[in-house]
Amino acid sequence: MKLNILNELREKNPVVLNAANFVTVQDVANSLNAIGASPIMSKEIAEAEEMVKMASSITLNLGTLTQLQIAQMKKIGALATQDKKPIVFDPVAVGAVNYRLQTAQDLLHRFPVSIIRGNAGEIAALGGFEWNSRGIDAGSGSGNLDQITQKTAQKLDCVVIASGATDTISNGKKIAHVYNGTPLFQAHVGSGDVLSSIVAAFTTVGADPFEAAQTATLVFAATGELLAKDHPEIGPGTFGMHLIDYLAKVQVADIEKIAKFD
């Protein structure tokens, strides 16, 4: 795990283009800016070409899906593939809504992505595994999450992050886990969206998507854990505000002291 790429990210200040979820767009933009990236948000197809050219990486988020956004994602995906820009895909609620699952499958068929980041239910749905999902929540299932993550990565030929109390990451061959975190991530809506875009930022400095996924996930999880330890009184509302502060000030040495991963 090369945690020093956090410093590289801050030096590079990469532009991350987000086809974003309007529910969480401000949290995502502020968090990207805090950690050292330069966020840009778009919902307009007409500017897609210029946006992709200026971006170092792209996040496509299915959170608030419309026909216009689907068309925009198709355009951005094609342009990013042409320009060899890494794409991080966040398949919000595909385990609970069949239309979203069909849309995700269509998009993933049209262009390759570097990393998919979702909760256990979303990853299971993309992999074709049985899982009881409900809304944006991970839901529950009896399947082996390591196997589900690995098989889904193999099926879709990309790195997959199944985030939760323990984050599971696979490139189809190797499997890694991040054990840091706090239950406040699950209580604060939008934490997953923020992580997906931060992962996209790390793809611009990671040696490969698997390393970028591991490092970004550890940095995010450990930052939340540090915040929760320093401020045990906070709840879901103030957690999001303080998380932006902590993303701005967290250092590699802080993460190394508490990092738990394999």
PDB file of C-alpha atoms in Angstrom:
ATOM      1  CA  MET A   1       0.000   0.000   0.000  1.00  0.00           C
ATOM      2  CA  LYS A   2       1.634   3.231  -1.158  1.00  0.00           C
ATOM      3  CA  LEU A   3       0.078   5.818   1.110  1.00  0.00           C
ATOM      4  CA  ASN A   4       2.498   8.474  -0.103  1.00  0.00           C
ATOM      5  CA  ILE A   5       0.413   8.820  -3.255  1.00  0.00           C
ATOM      6  CA  LEU A   6      -1.874  10.986  -1.083  1.00  0.00           C
ATOM      7  CA  ASN A   7       0.937  13.564  -1.156  1.00  0.00           C
ATOM      8  CA  GLU A   8       1.301  13.104  -4.929  1.00  0.00           C
ATOM      9  CA  LEU A   9      -2.420  13.712  -5.350  1.00  0.00           C
ATOM     10  CA  ARG A  10      -2.205  16.979  -3.438  1.00  0.00           C
ATOM     11  CA  GLU A  11       0.762  18.102  -5.509  1.00  0.00           C
ATOM     12  CA  LYS A  12      -0.899  17.177  -8.799  1.00  0.00           C
ATOM     13  CA  ASN A  13      -4.358  18.614  -7.958  1.00  0.00           C
ATOM     14  CA  PRO A  14      -6.093  16.506 -10.654  1.00  0.00           C
ATOM     15  CA  VAL A  15      -9.390  17.565 -12.180  1.00  0.00           C
ATOM     16  CA  VAL A  16     -12.119  14.980 -11.497  1.00  0.00           C
ATOM     17  CA  LEU A  17     -15.210  15.216 -13.707  1.00  0.00           C
ATOM     18  CA  ASN A  18     -18.391  14.036 -11.987  1.00  0.00           C
ATOM     19  CA  ALA A  19     -21.664  13.069 -13.590  1.00  0.00           C
ATOM     20  CA  ALA A  20     -23.037  13.426 -10.102  1.00  0.00           C
ATOM     21  CA  ASN A  21     -25.929  12.529  -7.845  1.00  0.00           C
ATOM     22  CA  PHE A  22     -27.676  15.861  -7.158  1.00  0.00           C
ATOM     23  CA  VAL A  23     -28.491  14.724  -3.602  1.00  0.00           C
ATOM     24  CA  THR A  24     -24.802  14.624  -2.674  1.00  0.00           C
ATOM     25  CA  VAL A  25     -23.141  16.885  -5.232  1.00  0.00           C
ATOM     26  CA  GLN A  26     -22.006  19.483  -2.699  1.00  0.00           C
ATOM     27  CA  ASP A  27     -20.517  16.894  -0.330  1.00  0.00           C
ATOM     28  CA  VAL A  28     -18.667  15.301  -3.241  1.00  0.00           C
ATOM     29  CA  ALA A  29     -17.312  18.603  -4.563  1.00  0.00           C
ATOM     30  CA  ASN A  30     -16.201  19.837  -1.144  1.00  0.00           C
ATOM     31  CA  SER A  31     -14.609  16.510  -0.215  1.00  0.00           C
ATOM     32  CA  LEU A  32     -12.655  16.290  -3.474  1.00  0.00           C
ATOM     33  CA  ASN A  33     -11.449  19.832  -3.018  1.00  0.00           C
ATOM     34  CA  ALA A  34     -10.495  19.146   0.603  1.00  0.00           C
ATOM     35  CA  ILE A  35      -8.397  16.102  -0.154  1.00  0.00           C
ATOM     36  CA  GLY A  36      -6.486  17.945  -2.869  1.00  0.00           C
ATOM     37  CA  ALA A  37      -8.303  17.309  -6.148  1.00  0.00           C
ATOM     38  CA  SER A  38     -10.184  19.782  -8.335  1.00  0.00           C
ATOM     39  CA  PRO A  39     -13.858  18.829  -8.756  1.00  0.00           C
ATOM     40  CA  ILE A  40     -16.000  19.732 -11.723  1.00  0.00           C
ATOM     41  CA  MET A  41     -19.642  18.723 -11.981  1.00  0.00           C
ATOM     42  CA  SER A  42     -21.705  18.459 -15.153  1.00  0.00           C
ATOM     43  CA  LYS A  43     -25.126  17.381 -16.373  1.00  0.00           C
ATOM     44  CA  GLU A  44     -24.890  18.822 -19.901  1.00  0.00           C
ATOM     45  CA  ILE A  45     -24.104  16.658 -22.942  1.00  0.00           C
ATOM     46  CA  ALA A  46     -23.052  19.647 -25.063  1.00  0.00           C
ATOM     47  CA  GLU A  47     -20.007  20.315 -22.887  1.00  0.00           C
ATOM     48  CA  ALA A  48     -18.956  16.661 -22.536  1.00  0.00           C
ATOM     49  CA  GLU A  49     -16.057  16.815 -24.988  1.00  0.00           C
ATOM     50  CA  GLU A  50     -14.422  19.833 -23.362  1.00  0.00           C
ATOM     51  CA  MET A  51     -15.058  18.461 -19.876  1.00  0.00           C
ATOM     52  CA  VAL A  52     -13.467  15.088 -20.610  1.00  0.00           C
ATOM     53  CA  LYS A  53     -10.431  16.718 -22.206  1.00  0.00           C
ATOM     54  CA  MET A  54      -9.719  18.861 -19.137  1.00  0.00           C
ATOM     55  CA  ALA A  55     -10.350  16.033 -16.658  1.00  0.00           C
ATOM     56  CA  SER A  56      -7.754  13.598 -15.363  1.00  0.00           C
ATOM     57  CA  SER A  57     -10.417  11.081 -14.326  1.00  0.00           C
ATOM     58  CA  ILE A  58     -14.194  10.630 -14.353  1.00  0.00           C
ATOM     59  CA  THR A  59     -16.875   9.463 -11.903  1.00  0.00           C
ATOM     60  CA  LEU A  60     -20.227   8.265 -13.219  1.00  0.00           C
ATOM     61  CA  ASN A  61     -22.859   8.054 -10.478  1.00  0.00           C
ATOM     62  CA  LEU A  62     -26.333   6.547 -11.004  1.00  0.00           C
ATOM     63  CA  GLY A  63     -27.793   8.167  -7.877  1.00  0.00           C
ATOM     64  CA  THR A  64     -30.401  10.453  -9.438  1.00  0.00           C
ATOM     65  CA  LEU A  65     -30.942   8.882 -12.819  1.00  0.00           C
ATOM     66  CA  THR A  66     -32.660  10.644 -15.736  1.00  0.00           C
ATOM     67  CA  GLN A  67     -32.773   9.957 -19.478  1.00  0.00           C
ATOM     68  CA  LEU A  68     -30.654  13.078 -20.023  1.00  0.00           C
ATOM     69  CA  GLN A  69     -28.034  11.845 -17.568  1.00  0.00           C
ATOM     70  CA  ILE A  70     -27.935   8.403 -19.171  1.00  0.00           C
ATOM     71  CA  ALA A  71     -27.292  10.007 -22.552  1.00  0.00           C
ATOM     72  CA  GLN A  72     -24.603  12.183 -21.000  1.00  0.00           C
ATOM     73  CA  MET A  73     -22.916   9.162 -19.385  1.00  0.00           C
ATOM     74  CA  LYS A  74     -22.867   7.331 -22.717  1.00  0.00           C
ATOM     75  CA  LYS A  75     -21.164  10.324 -24.308  1.00  0.00           C
ATOM     76  CA  ILE A  76     -18.687  10.837 -21.464  1.00  0.00           C
ATOM     77  CA  GLY A  77     -17.874   7.130 -21.368  1.00  0.00           C
ATOM     78  CA  ALA A  78     -17.129   7.020 -25.088  1.00  0.00           C
ATOM     79  CA  LEU A  79     -14.968  10.143 -24.952  1.00  0.00           C
ATOM     80  CA  ALA A  80     -13.087   9.018 -21.839  1.00  0.00           C
ATOM     81  CA  THR A  81     -12.351   5.648 -23.472  1.00  0.00           C
ATOM     82  CA  GLN A  82     -11.072   7.416 -26.581  1.00  0.00           C
ATOM     83  CA  ASP A  83      -8.836   9.691 -24.464  1.00  0.00           C
ATOM     84  CA  LYS A  84      -7.781   6.839 -22.121  1.00  0.00           C
ATOM     85  CA  LYS A  85      -9.117   8.573 -18.999  1.00  0.00           C
ATOM     86  CA  PRO A  86      -9.936   6.298 -16.029  1.00  0.00           C
ATOM     87  CA  ILE A  87     -13.630   5.932 -15.161  1.00  0.00           C
ATOM     88  CA  VAL A  88     -15.010   5.069 -11.712  1.00  0.00           C
ATOM     89  CA  PHE A  89     -18.591   3.799 -11.806  1.00  0.00           C
ATOM     90  CA  ASP A  90     -20.990   4.032  -8.845  1.00  0.00           C
ATOM     91  CA  PRO A  91     -24.049   1.783  -9.455  1.00  0.00           C
ATOM     92  CA  VAL A  92     -26.407   3.315  -6.880  1.00  0.00           C
ATOM     93  CA  ALA A  93     -29.390   1.080  -5.978  1.00  0.00           C
ATOM     94  CA  VAL A  94     -28.935  -1.382  -8.858  1.00  0.00           C
ATOM     95  CA  GLY A  95     -29.675  -4.187  -6.406  1.00  0.00           C
ATOM     96  CA  ALA A  96     -33.107  -2.751  -5.602  1.00  0.00           C
ATOM     97  CA  VAL A  97     -34.371  -1.245  -8.884  1.00  0.00           C
ATOM     98  CA  ASN A  98     -34.329  -3.341 -12.050  1.00  0.00           C
ATOM     99  CA  TYR A  99     -34.333  -0.291 -14.345  1.00  0.00           C
ATOM    100  CA  ARG A 100     -31.118   0.895 -12.737  1.00  0.00           C
ATOM    101  CA  LEU A 101     -29.568  -2.544 -13.079  1.00  0.00           C
ATOM    102  CA  GLN A 102     -30.445  -2.681 -16.774  1.00  0.00           C
ATOM    103  CA  THR A 103     -29.072   0.844 -17.255  1.00  0.00           C
ATOM    104  CA  ALA A 104     -25.831  -0.046 -15.466  1.00  0.00           C
ATOM    105  CA  GLN A 105     -25.419  -3.213 -17.526  1.00  0.00           C
ATOM    106  CA  ASP A 106     -25.978  -1.268 -20.752  1.00  0.00           C
ATOM    107  CA  LEU A 107     -23.428   1.400 -19.807  1.00  0.00           C
ATOM    108  CA  LEU A 108     -20.843  -1.185 -18.731  1.00  0.00           C
ATOM    109  CA  HIS A 109     -21.351  -2.970 -22.051  1.00  0.00           C
ATOM    110  CA  ARG A 110     -20.712   0.247 -23.996  1.00  0.00           C
ATOM    111  CA  PHE A 111     -17.372   1.250 -22.480  1.00  0.00           C
ATOM    112  CA  PRO A 112     -14.788  -0.137 -20.044  1.00  0.00           C
ATOM    113  CA  VAL A 113     -14.424   1.241 -16.532  1.00  0.00           C
ATOM    114  CA  SER A 114     -11.367   1.085 -14.300  1.00  0.00           C
ATOM    115  CA  ILE A 115     -13.162   0.684 -10.970  1.00  0.00           C
ATOM    116  CA  ILE A 116     -16.688  -0.008  -9.735  1.00  0.00           C
ATOM    117  CA  ARG A 117     -17.459   1.133  -6.187  1.00  0.00           C
ATOM    118  CA  GLY A 118     -20.707   0.068  -4.546  1.00  0.00           C
ATOM    119  CA  ASN A 119     -22.159  -1.527  -1.448  1.00  0.00           C
ATOM    120  CA  ALA A 120     -22.502  -5.284  -1.100  1.00  0.00           C
ATOM    121  CA  GLY A 121     -26.011  -5.387  -2.588  1.00  0.00           C
ATOM    122  CA  GLU A 122     -25.021  -3.326  -5.619  1.00  0.00           C
ATOM    123  CA  ILE A 123     -21.911  -5.396  -6.308  1.00  0.00           C
ATOM    124  CA  ALA A 124     -23.842  -8.648  -5.881  1.00  0.00           C
ATOM    125  CA  ALA A 125     -26.475  -7.448  -8.365  1.00  0.00           C
ATOM    126  CA  LEU A 126     -23.871  -6.579 -10.999  1.00  0.00           C
ATOM    127  CA  GLY A 127     -22.225  -9.957 -10.488  1.00  0.00           C
ATOM    128  CA  GLY A 128     -25.526 -11.837 -10.789  1.00  0.00           C
ATOM    129  CA  PHE A 129     -25.582 -13.047  -7.171  1.00  0.00           C
ATOM    130  CA  GLU A 130     -28.641 -13.359  -4.937  1.00  0.00           C
ATOM    131  CA  TRP A 131     -28.882 -10.578  -2.362  1.00  0.00           C
ATOM    132  CA  ASN A 132     -31.703  -8.812  -0.541  1.00  0.00           C
ATOM    133  CA  SER A 133     -31.226  -5.120  -1.282  1.00  0.00           C
ATOM    134  CA  ARG A 134     -33.450  -2.267  -0.157  1.00  0.00           C
ATOM    135  CA  GLY A 135     -33.158   1.204  -1.664  1.00  0.00           C
ATOM    136  CA  ILE A 136     -29.635   2.583  -1.377  1.00  0.00           C
ATOM    137  CA  ASP A 137     -28.847   0.301   1.579  1.00  0.00           C
ATOM    138  CA  ALA A 138     -26.581  -2.723   1.218  1.00  0.00           C
ATOM    139  CA  GLY A 139     -29.333  -5.054   2.469  1.00  0.00           C
ATOM    140  CA  SER A 140     -28.385  -8.565   3.508  1.00  0.00           C
ATOM    141  CA  GLY A 141     -27.247 -11.808   1.994  1.00  0.00           C
ATOM    142  CA  SER A 142     -25.614 -15.088   2.873  1.00  0.00           C
ATOM    143  CA  GLY A 143     -23.056 -15.164   0.066  1.00  0.00           C
ATOM    144  CA  ASN A 144     -19.315 -14.924   0.593  1.00  0.00           C
ATOM    145  CA  LEU A 145     -18.464 -11.274  -0.073  1.00  0.00           C
ATOM    146  CA  ASP A 146     -14.871 -12.054  -1.040  1.00  0.00           C
ATOM    147  CA  GLN A 147     -16.118 -14.461  -3.692  1.00  0.00           C
ATOM    148  CA  ILE A 148     -18.833 -12.064  -4.878  1.00  0.00           C
ATOM    149  CA  THR A 149     -16.380  -9.189  -5.232  1.00  0.00           C
ATOM    150  CA  GLN A 150     -13.764 -11.291  -6.995  1.00  0.00           C
ATOM    151  CA  LYS A 151     -16.219 -12.931  -9.399  1.00  0.00           C
ATOM    152  CA  THR A 152     -17.828  -9.593 -10.240  1.00  0.00           C
ATOM    153  CA  ALA A 153     -14.386  -8.122 -10.972  1.00  0.00           C
ATOM    154  CA  GLN A 154     -13.662 -11.064 -13.267  1.00  0.00           C
ATOM    155  CA  LYS A 155     -17.029 -10.766 -14.999  1.00  0.00           C
ATOM    156  CA  LEU A 156     -16.711  -7.034 -15.638  1.00  0.00           C
ATOM    157  CA  ASP A 157     -12.929  -7.012 -16.151  1.00  0.00           C
ATOM    158  CA  CYS A 158     -12.213  -4.190 -13.709  1.00  0.00           C
ATOM    159  CA  VAL A 159     -11.385  -3.511 -10.079  1.00  0.00           C
ATOM    160  CA  VAL A 160     -14.370  -3.779  -7.737  1.00  0.00           C
ATOM    161  CA  ILE A 161     -14.777  -2.196  -4.305  1.00  0.00           C
ATOM    162  CA  ALA A 162     -17.570  -3.547  -2.098  1.00  0.00           C
ATOM    163  CA  SER A 163     -17.675  -0.981   0.669  1.00  0.00           C
ATOM    164  CA  GLY A 164     -19.139  -1.480   4.126  1.00  0.00           C
ATOM    165  CA  ALA A 165     -18.017  -2.101   7.700  1.00  0.00           C
ATOM    166  CA  THR A 166     -15.120  -3.936   6.049  1.00  0.00           C
ATOM    167  CA  ASP A 167     -14.217  -2.806   2.557  1.00  0.00           C
ATOM    168  CA  THR A 168     -13.443  -5.626   0.114  1.00  0.00           C
ATOM    169  CA  ILE A 169     -11.419  -4.880  -3.020  1.00  0.00           C
ATOM    170  CA  SER A 170     -10.554  -7.215  -5.896  1.00  0.00           C
ATOM    171  CA  ASN A 171      -9.109  -7.038  -9.385  1.00  0.00           C
ATOM    172  CA  GLY A 172     -10.376 -10.534 -10.163  1.00  0.00           C
ATOM    173  CA  LYS A 173      -7.157 -12.173  -9.012  1.00  0.00           C
ATOM    174  CA  LYS A 174      -6.110 -10.533  -5.757  1.00  0.00           C
ATOM    175  CA  ILE A 175      -8.369  -9.602  -2.839  1.00  0.00           C
ATOM    176  CA  ALA A 176      -7.663  -6.879  -0.269  1.00  0.00           C
ATOM    177  CA  HIS A 177      -9.550  -5.642   2.775  1.00  0.00           C
ATOM    178  CA  VAL A 178      -9.676  -2.361   4.673  1.00  0.00           C
ATOM    179  CA  TYR A 179     -10.845  -2.686   8.269  1.00  0.00           C
ATOM    180  CA  ASN A 180     -10.807   0.980   9.298  1.00  0.00           C
ATOM    181  CA  GLY A 181     -13.931   3.100   9.413  1.00  0.00           C
ATOM    182  CA  THR A 182     -16.850   4.183  11.562  1.00  0.00           C
ATOM    183  CA  PRO A 183     -20.595   3.340  11.595  1.00  0.00           C
ATOM    184  CA  LEU A 184     -21.194   7.029  10.861  1.00  0.00           C
ATOM    185  CA  PHE A 185     -20.327   6.346   7.232  1.00  0.00           C
ATOM    186  CA  GLN A 186     -23.459   4.191   6.982  1.00  0.00           C
ATOM    187  CA  ALA A 187     -25.535   6.767   8.893  1.00  0.00           C
ATOM    188  CA  HIS A 188     -24.510   9.710   6.683  1.00  0.00           C
ATOM    189  CA  VAL A 189     -26.121   9.541   3.231  1.00  0.00           C
ATOM    190  CA  GLY A 190     -23.571  10.299   0.547  1.00  0.00           C
ATOM    191  CA  SER A 191     -20.467   8.747   2.087  1.00  0.00           C
ATOM    192  CA  GLY A 192     -20.334   6.179  -0.703  1.00  0.00           C
ATOM    193  CA  ASP A 193     -20.668   8.849  -3.391  1.00  0.00           C
ATOM    194  CA  VAL A 194     -17.798  10.778  -1.829  1.00  0.00           C
ATOM    195  CA  LEU A 195     -15.641   7.648  -1.712  1.00  0.00           C
ATOM    196  CA  SER A 196     -16.300   6.872  -5.387  1.00  0.00           C
ATOM    197  CA  SER A 197     -15.099  10.310  -6.455  1.00  0.00           C
ATOM    198  CA  ILE A 198     -12.086  10.190  -4.146  1.00  0.00           C
ATOM    199  CA  VAL A 199     -11.204   6.825  -5.698  1.00  0.00           C
ATOM    200  CA  ALA A 200     -11.346   8.545  -9.101  1.00  0.00           C
ATOM    201  CA  ALA A 201      -8.909  11.172  -7.847  1.00  0.00           C
ATOM    202  CA  PHE A 202      -6.483   8.461  -6.718  1.00  0.00           C
ATOM    203  CA  THR A 203      -6.586   6.765 -10.122  1.00  0.00           C
ATOM    204  CA  THR A 204      -4.618   9.733 -11.439  1.00  0.00           C
ATOM    205  CA  VAL A 205      -1.625   8.964  -9.169  1.00  0.00           C
ATOM    206  CA  GLY A 206      -1.923   5.227  -8.397  1.00  0.00           C
ATOM    207  CA  ALA A 207       0.374   2.855 -10.261  1.00  0.00           C
ATOM    208  CA  ASP A 208      -2.665   0.780 -11.245  1.00  0.00           C
ATOM    209  CA  PRO A 209      -6.414   0.756 -10.489  1.00  0.00           C
ATOM    210  CA  PHE A 210      -6.080  -1.943  -7.795  1.00  0.00           C
ATOM    211  CA  GLU A 211      -3.506   0.078  -5.865  1.00  0.00           C
ATOM    212  CA  ALA A 212      -5.471   3.293  -6.335  1.00  0.00           C
ATOM    213  CA  ALA A 213      -8.644   1.589  -5.066  1.00  0.00           C
ATOM    214  CA  GLN A 214      -6.919   0.165  -1.992  1.00  0.00           C
ATOM    215  CA  THR A 215      -5.179   3.402  -1.073  1.00  0.00           C
ATOM    216  CA  ALA A 216      -8.182   5.663  -1.615  1.00  0.00           C
ATOM    217  CA  THR A 217     -10.401   3.352   0.423  1.00  0.00           C
ATOM    218  CA  LEU A 218      -7.901   3.207   3.281  1.00  0.00           C
ATOM    219  CA  VAL A 219      -7.384   6.984   3.317  1.00  0.00           C
ATOM    220  CA  PHE A 220     -11.130   7.622   3.391  1.00  0.00           C
ATOM    221  CA  ALA A 221     -11.933   4.951   5.984  1.00  0.00           C
ATOM    222  CA  ALA A 222      -9.072   5.938   8.283  1.00  0.00           C
ATOM    223  CA  THR A 223      -9.955   9.629   8.039  1.00  0.00           C
ATOM    224  CA  GLY A 224     -13.504   8.887   9.151  1.00  0.00           C
ATOM    225  CA  GLU A 225     -12.215   6.730  11.999  1.00  0.00           C
ATOM    226  CA  LEU A 226      -9.849   9.479  13.184  1.00  0.00           C
ATOM    227  CA  LEU A 227     -12.714  11.957  13.140  1.00  0.00           C
ATOM    228  CA  ALA A 228     -15.028   9.661  15.120  1.00  0.00           C
ATOM    229  CA  LYS A 229     -12.326   9.028  17.746  1.00  0.00           C
ATOM    230  CA  ASP A 230     -11.553  12.716  18.163  1.00  0.00           C
ATOM    231  CA  HIS A 231     -15.238  13.730  18.305  1.00  0.00           C
ATOM    232  CA  PRO A 232     -17.285  10.922  19.896  1.00  0.00           C
ATOM    233  CA  GLU A 233     -20.198  13.294  20.382  1.00  0.00           C
ATOM    234  CA  ILE A 234     -20.975  13.879  16.707  1.00  0.00           C
ATOM    235  CA  GLY A 235     -23.910  12.394  14.832  1.00  0.00           C
ATOM    236  CA  PRO A 236     -24.698  11.823  11.145  1.00  0.00           C
ATOM    237  CA  GLY A 237     -25.431  15.477  10.369  1.00  0.00           C
ATOM    238  CA  THR A 238     -22.270  17.062  11.719  1.00  0.00           C
ATOM    239  CA  PHE A 239     -20.165  14.077  10.636  1.00  0.00           C
ATOM    240  CA  GLY A 240     -20.346  15.159   6.997  1.00  0.00           C
ATOM    241  CA  MET A 241     -19.220  18.690   7.828  1.00  0.00           C
ATOM    242  CA  HIS A 242     -16.316  17.556  10.004  1.00  0.00           C
ATOM    243  CA  LEU A 243     -15.282  14.899   7.478  1.00  0.00           C
ATOM    244  CA  ILE A 244     -14.463  17.614   4.945  1.00  0.00           C
ATOM    245  CA  ASP A 245     -12.238  19.306   7.534  1.00  0.00           C
ATOM    246  CA  TYR A 246     -10.449  16.040   8.285  1.00  0.00           C
ATOM    247  CA  LEU A 247      -9.944  15.184   4.616  1.00  0.00           C
ATOM    248  CA  ALA A 248      -8.186  18.529   4.243  1.00  0.00           C
ATOM    249  CA  LYS A 249      -5.799  18.033   7.154  1.00  0.00           C
ATOM    250  CA  VAL A 250      -5.166  14.281   7.350  1.00  0.00           C
ATOM    251  CA  GLN A 251      -1.555  13.292   6.766  1.00  0.00           C
ATOM    252  CA  VAL A 252       0.084  10.034   5.703  1.00  0.00           C
ATOM    253  CA  ALA A 253       1.601   9.649   9.185  1.00  0.00           C
ATOM    254  CA  ASP A 254      -1.860   9.935  10.797  1.00  0.00           C
ATOM    255  CA  ILE A 255      -3.191   7.116   8.624  1.00  0.00           C
ATOM    256  CA  GLU A 256      -0.149   4.898   9.117  1.00  0.00           C
ATOM    257  CA  LYS A 257      -0.683   4.954  12.894  1.00  0.00           C
ATOM    258  CA  ILE A 258      -4.134   3.358  12.704  1.00  0.00           C
ATOM    259  CA  ALA A 259      -4.171   1.612   9.304  1.00  0.00           C
ATOM    260  CA  LYS A 260      -5.741  -1.859   9.358  1.00  0.00           C
ATOM    261  CA  PHE A 261      -5.700  -3.713   6.051  1.00  0.00           C
ATOM    262  CA  ASP A 262      -4.535  -6.860   4.350  1.00  0.00           C
TER     263      ASP A 262
END
